[in-house]
Coordinates of C-alpha atoms and ligand atoms in Angstrom, one line a residue:
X20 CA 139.0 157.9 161.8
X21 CA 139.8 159.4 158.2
X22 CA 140.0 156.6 155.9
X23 CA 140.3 155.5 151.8
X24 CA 138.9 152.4 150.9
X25 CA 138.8 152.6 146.8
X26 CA 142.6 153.9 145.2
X27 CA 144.0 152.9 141.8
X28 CA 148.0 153.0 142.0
X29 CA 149.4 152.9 138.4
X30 CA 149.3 148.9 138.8
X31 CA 145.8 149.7 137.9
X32 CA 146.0 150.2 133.5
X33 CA 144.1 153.4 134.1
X34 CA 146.0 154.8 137.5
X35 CA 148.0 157.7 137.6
X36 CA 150.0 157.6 140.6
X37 CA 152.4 154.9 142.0
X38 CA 151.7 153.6 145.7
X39 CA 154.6 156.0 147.0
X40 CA 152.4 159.2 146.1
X41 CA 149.5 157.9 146.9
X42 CA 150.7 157.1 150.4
X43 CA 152.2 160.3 150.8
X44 CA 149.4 162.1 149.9
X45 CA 147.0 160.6 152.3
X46 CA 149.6 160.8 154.9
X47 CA 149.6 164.8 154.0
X48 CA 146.1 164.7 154.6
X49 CA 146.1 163.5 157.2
X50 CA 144.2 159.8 156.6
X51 CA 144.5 157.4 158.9
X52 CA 144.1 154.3 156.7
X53 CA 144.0 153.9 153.1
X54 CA 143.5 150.6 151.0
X55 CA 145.1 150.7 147.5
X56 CA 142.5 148.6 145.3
X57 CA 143.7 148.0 142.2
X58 CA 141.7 146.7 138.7
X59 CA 141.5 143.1 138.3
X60 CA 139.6 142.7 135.7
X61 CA 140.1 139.6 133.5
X62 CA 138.7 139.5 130.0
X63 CA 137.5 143.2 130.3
X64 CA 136.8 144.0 126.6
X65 CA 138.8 147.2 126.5
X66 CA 141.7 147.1 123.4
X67 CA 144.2 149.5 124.5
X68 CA 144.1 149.2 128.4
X69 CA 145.1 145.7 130.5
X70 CA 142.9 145.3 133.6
X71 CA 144.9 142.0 134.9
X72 CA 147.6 143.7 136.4
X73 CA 150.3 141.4 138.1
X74 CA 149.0 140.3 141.3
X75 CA 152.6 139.0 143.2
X76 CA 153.8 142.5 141.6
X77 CA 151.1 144.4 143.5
X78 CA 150.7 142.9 147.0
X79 CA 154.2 142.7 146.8
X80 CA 154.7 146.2 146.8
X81 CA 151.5 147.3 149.3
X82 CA 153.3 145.4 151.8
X83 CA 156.3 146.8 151.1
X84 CA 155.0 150.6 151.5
X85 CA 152.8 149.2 154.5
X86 CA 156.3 148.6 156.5
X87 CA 157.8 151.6 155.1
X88 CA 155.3 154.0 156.4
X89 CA 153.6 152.1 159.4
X90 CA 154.4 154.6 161.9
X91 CA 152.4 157.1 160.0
X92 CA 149.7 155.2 157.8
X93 CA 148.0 152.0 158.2
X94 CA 148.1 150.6 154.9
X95 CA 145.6 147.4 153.6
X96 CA 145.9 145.1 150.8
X97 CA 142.6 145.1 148.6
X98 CA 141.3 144.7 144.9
X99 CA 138.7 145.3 142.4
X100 CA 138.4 142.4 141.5
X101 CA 136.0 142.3 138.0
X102 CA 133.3 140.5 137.8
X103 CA 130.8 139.1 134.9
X104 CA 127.4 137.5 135.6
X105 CA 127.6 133.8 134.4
X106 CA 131.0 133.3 133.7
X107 CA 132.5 131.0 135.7
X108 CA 135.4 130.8 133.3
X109 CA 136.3 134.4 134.7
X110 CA 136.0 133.4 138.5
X111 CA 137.9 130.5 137.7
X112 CA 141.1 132.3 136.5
X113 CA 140.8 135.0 139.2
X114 CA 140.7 132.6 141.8
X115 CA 143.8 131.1 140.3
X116 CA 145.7 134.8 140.3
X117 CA 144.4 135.3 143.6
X118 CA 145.8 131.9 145.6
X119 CA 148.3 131.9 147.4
X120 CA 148.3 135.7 148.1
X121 CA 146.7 138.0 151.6
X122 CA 144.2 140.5 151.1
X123 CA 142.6 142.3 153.6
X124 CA 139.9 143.6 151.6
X125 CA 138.2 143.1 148.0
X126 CA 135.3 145.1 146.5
X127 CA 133.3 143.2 144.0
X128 CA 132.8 145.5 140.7
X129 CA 130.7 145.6 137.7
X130 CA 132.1 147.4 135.0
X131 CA 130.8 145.2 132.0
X132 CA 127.7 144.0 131.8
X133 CA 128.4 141.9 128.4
X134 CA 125.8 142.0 125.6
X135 CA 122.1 141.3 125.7
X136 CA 119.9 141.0 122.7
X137 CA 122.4 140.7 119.5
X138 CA 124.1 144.4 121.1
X139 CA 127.1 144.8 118.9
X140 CA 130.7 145.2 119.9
X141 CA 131.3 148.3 117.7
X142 CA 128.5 150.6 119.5
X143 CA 131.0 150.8 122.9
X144 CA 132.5 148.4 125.6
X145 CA 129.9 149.3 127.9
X146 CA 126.5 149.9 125.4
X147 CA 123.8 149.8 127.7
X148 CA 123.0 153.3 127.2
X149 CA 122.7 153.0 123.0
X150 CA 119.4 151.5 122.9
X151 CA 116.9 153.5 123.7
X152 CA 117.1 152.1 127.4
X153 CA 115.6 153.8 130.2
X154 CA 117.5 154.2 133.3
X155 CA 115.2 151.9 135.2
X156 CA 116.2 149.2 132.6
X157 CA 119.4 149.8 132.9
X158 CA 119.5 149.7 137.0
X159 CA 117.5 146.9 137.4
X160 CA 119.5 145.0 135.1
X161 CA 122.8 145.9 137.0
X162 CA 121.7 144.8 140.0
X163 CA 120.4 141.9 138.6
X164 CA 123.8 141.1 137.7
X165 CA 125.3 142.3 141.2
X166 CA 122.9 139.7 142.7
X167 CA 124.0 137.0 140.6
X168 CA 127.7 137.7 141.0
X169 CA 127.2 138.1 144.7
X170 CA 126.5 134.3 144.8
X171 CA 128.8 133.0 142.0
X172 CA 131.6 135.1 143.6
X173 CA 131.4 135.2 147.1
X174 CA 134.7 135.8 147.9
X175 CA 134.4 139.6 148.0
X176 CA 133.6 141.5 150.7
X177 CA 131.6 144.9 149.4
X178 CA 130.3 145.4 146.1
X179 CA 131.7 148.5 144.1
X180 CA 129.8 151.4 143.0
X181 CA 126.4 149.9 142.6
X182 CA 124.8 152.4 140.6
X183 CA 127.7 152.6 138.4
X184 CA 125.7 153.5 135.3
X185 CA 124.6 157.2 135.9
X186 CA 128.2 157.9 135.2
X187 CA 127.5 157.4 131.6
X188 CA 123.6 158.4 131.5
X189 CA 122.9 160.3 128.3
X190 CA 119.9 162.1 129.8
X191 CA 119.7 165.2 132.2
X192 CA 118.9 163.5 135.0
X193 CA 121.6 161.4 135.6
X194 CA 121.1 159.8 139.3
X195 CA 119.6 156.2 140.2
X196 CA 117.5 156.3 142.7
X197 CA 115.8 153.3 144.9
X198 CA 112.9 153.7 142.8
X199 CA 114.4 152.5 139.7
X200 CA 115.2 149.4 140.5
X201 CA 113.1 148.8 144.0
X202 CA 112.6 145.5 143.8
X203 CA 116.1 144.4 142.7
X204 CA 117.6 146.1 145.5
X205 CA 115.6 144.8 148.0
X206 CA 116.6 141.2 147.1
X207 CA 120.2 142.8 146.7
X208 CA 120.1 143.6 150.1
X209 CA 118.9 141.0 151.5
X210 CA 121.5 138.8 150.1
X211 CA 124.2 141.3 151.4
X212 CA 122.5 141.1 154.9
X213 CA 122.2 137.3 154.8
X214 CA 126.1 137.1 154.1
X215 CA 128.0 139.7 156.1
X216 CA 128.4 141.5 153.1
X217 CA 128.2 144.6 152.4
X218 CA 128.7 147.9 149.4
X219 CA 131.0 151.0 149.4
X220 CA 130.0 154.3 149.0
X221 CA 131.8 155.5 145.7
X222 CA 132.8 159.1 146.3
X223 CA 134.3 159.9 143.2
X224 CA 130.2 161.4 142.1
X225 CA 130.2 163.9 144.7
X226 CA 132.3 166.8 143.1
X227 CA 131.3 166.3 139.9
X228 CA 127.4 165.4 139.8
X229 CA 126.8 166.4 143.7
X230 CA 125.5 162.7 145.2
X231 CA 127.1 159.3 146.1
X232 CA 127.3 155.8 144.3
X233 CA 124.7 155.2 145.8
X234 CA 123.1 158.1 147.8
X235 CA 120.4 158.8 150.3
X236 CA 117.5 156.8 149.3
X237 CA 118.8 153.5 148.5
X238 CA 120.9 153.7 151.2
X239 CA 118.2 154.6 153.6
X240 CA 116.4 151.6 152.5
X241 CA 119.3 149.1 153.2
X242 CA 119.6 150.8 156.5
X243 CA 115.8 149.9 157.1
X244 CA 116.6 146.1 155.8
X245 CA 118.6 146.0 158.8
X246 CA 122.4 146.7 157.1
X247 CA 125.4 147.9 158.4
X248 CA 128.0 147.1 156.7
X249 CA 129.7 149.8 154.5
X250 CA 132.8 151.4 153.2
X251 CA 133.9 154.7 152.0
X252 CA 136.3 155.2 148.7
X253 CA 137.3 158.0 147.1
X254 CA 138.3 155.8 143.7
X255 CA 140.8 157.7 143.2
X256 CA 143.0 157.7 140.1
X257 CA 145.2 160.7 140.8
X258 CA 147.3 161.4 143.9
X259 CA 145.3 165.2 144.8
X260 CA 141.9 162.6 144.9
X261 CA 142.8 160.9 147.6
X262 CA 140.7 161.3 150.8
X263 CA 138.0 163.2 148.7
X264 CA 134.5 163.0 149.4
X265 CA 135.1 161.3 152.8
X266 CA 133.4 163.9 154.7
X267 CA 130.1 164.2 152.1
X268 CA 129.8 160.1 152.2
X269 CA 129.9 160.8 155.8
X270 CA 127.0 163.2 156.2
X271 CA 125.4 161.6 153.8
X272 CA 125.4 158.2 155.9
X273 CA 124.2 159.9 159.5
X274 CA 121.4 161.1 157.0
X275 CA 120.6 157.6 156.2
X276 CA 120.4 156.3 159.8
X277 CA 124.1 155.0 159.8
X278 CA 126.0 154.7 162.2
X279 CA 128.9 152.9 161.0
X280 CA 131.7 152.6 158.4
X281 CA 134.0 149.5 158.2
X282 CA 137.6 148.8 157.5
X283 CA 138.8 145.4 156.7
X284 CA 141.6 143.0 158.0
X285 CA 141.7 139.9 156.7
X286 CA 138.5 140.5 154.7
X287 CA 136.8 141.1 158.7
X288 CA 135.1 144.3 159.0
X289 CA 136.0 146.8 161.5
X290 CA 133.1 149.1 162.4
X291 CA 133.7 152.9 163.1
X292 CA 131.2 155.6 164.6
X293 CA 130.7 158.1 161.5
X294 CA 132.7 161.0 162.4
Ligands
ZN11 ZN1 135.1 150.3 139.6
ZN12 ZN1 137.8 151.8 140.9

């Protein structure tokens, strides 16, 4: 079982490939599942770039590449769906976008963590890093936030990328660990377990800074909580990306004590036997 559970088609502002090429590709690569997750992210503060792609548009067109190639891909409807700590206002309208319309699958994603302490607008759209913070301040805060959206937002089914930050961490040593944020996770995790929820591993880290989002450690400890519930995704933005890092988040899972990946139908998780 060779699968893709994180893909940006060009519905996605910053995707660079339509659904077409990315099914073709995974079906060159021999995947047997992928699930295109597109951006939804409403009132992203990003000036040039439109995260609220058009939903009807989108599913629209999964399932219409689903039929086309279903004798040689399985293909799932998911999202990536944004979301803010605290704003209900933002639930509210994605809950509206959302009705009406089947997913199979949607990861629940931080990528703004709005402002804290007077933080102005012109330092960045993401300025945790411009302060002087340390990277256990800026991990436990995160997953502060993924807690709090886990419960104000309980429609998704994994959280996204949950140490998201090292991607932009000025110092040398970019990685979050368990350490830095021990306590948060924990309760993370406990809330995940509670729920039948669970987190992807983002594989988009592994070629370029050589571990997972997240890696061995914290996934170790989730493991040791008692979870089991996770996904692999490549978050691919370019047709060649898709599929990558399967095999690393693999190994890096039987490392962990995992034994299982998921796929999703109808937001139900499907468990597989690592490969
Ligand atoms: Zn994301
Ligand atoms: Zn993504």
């Amino acid at each position: 079982m060779y699968c893709d559970y994180h893909l940006h088609p060009h519905h996605s502002a910053d995707g660079k490939m339509s659904l077409r090429e990315m099914a073709l590709s995974a079906i060159e690569k021999g995947l047997d599942e992928i699930c295109p997750t597109a951006h939804f992210d409403i009132d992203f503060p990003n000036e040039t770039l439109n995260f609220e792609c058009d939903l009807i548009d989108y599913v629209e067109d999964v399932e219409r590449y689903s039929a086309r190639y279903a004798d040689k891909i399985r293909i799932k409807t998911g999202l990536e769906v944004g979301m803010q700590a605290g704003r209900e206002d933002v639930y509210a309208r994605s809950r509206a976008c959302m009705e009406g319309l089947r997913f199979d699958y949607l990861i629940g994603s931080i990528h703004w963590l709005g402002r804290e302490n007077g933080e102005p607008r012109e330092k960045g759209i993401n300025p945790v890093w411009g302060y002087g913070a340390t990277k256990q301040q800026v991990q436990q805060r995160y997953t502060r936030a993924l807690l709090q959206c886990a419960q104000e937002f309980p429609e998704f089914d994994c959280l996204g990328h949950i140490t998201y930050y090292c991607r932009q961490n000025p110092g040398t040593d970019v990685q979050m660990r368990y350490t830095d944020a021990a306590d948060e996770f924990d309760m993370l995790f406990r809330h995940l377990i509670q729920n039948g929820k669970g987190f992807e591993i983002n594989a988009s880290s592994l070629a370029k800074m050589g571990f997972c989002m997240p890696d061995l450690d914290i996934v170790s400890r989730y493991r040791e909580l008692g979870g089991e519930i996770v996904t692999i995704g490549s978050d691919a933005h370019w047709a060649k990306d898709v599929g990558s890092g399967f095999t690393g988040a693999c190994e890096m899972l039987k490392a962990s004590g995992m034994r299982y990946f998921c796929t999703y139908e109808d937001h139900k998780p499907t468990f597989h036997p690592l490969p």
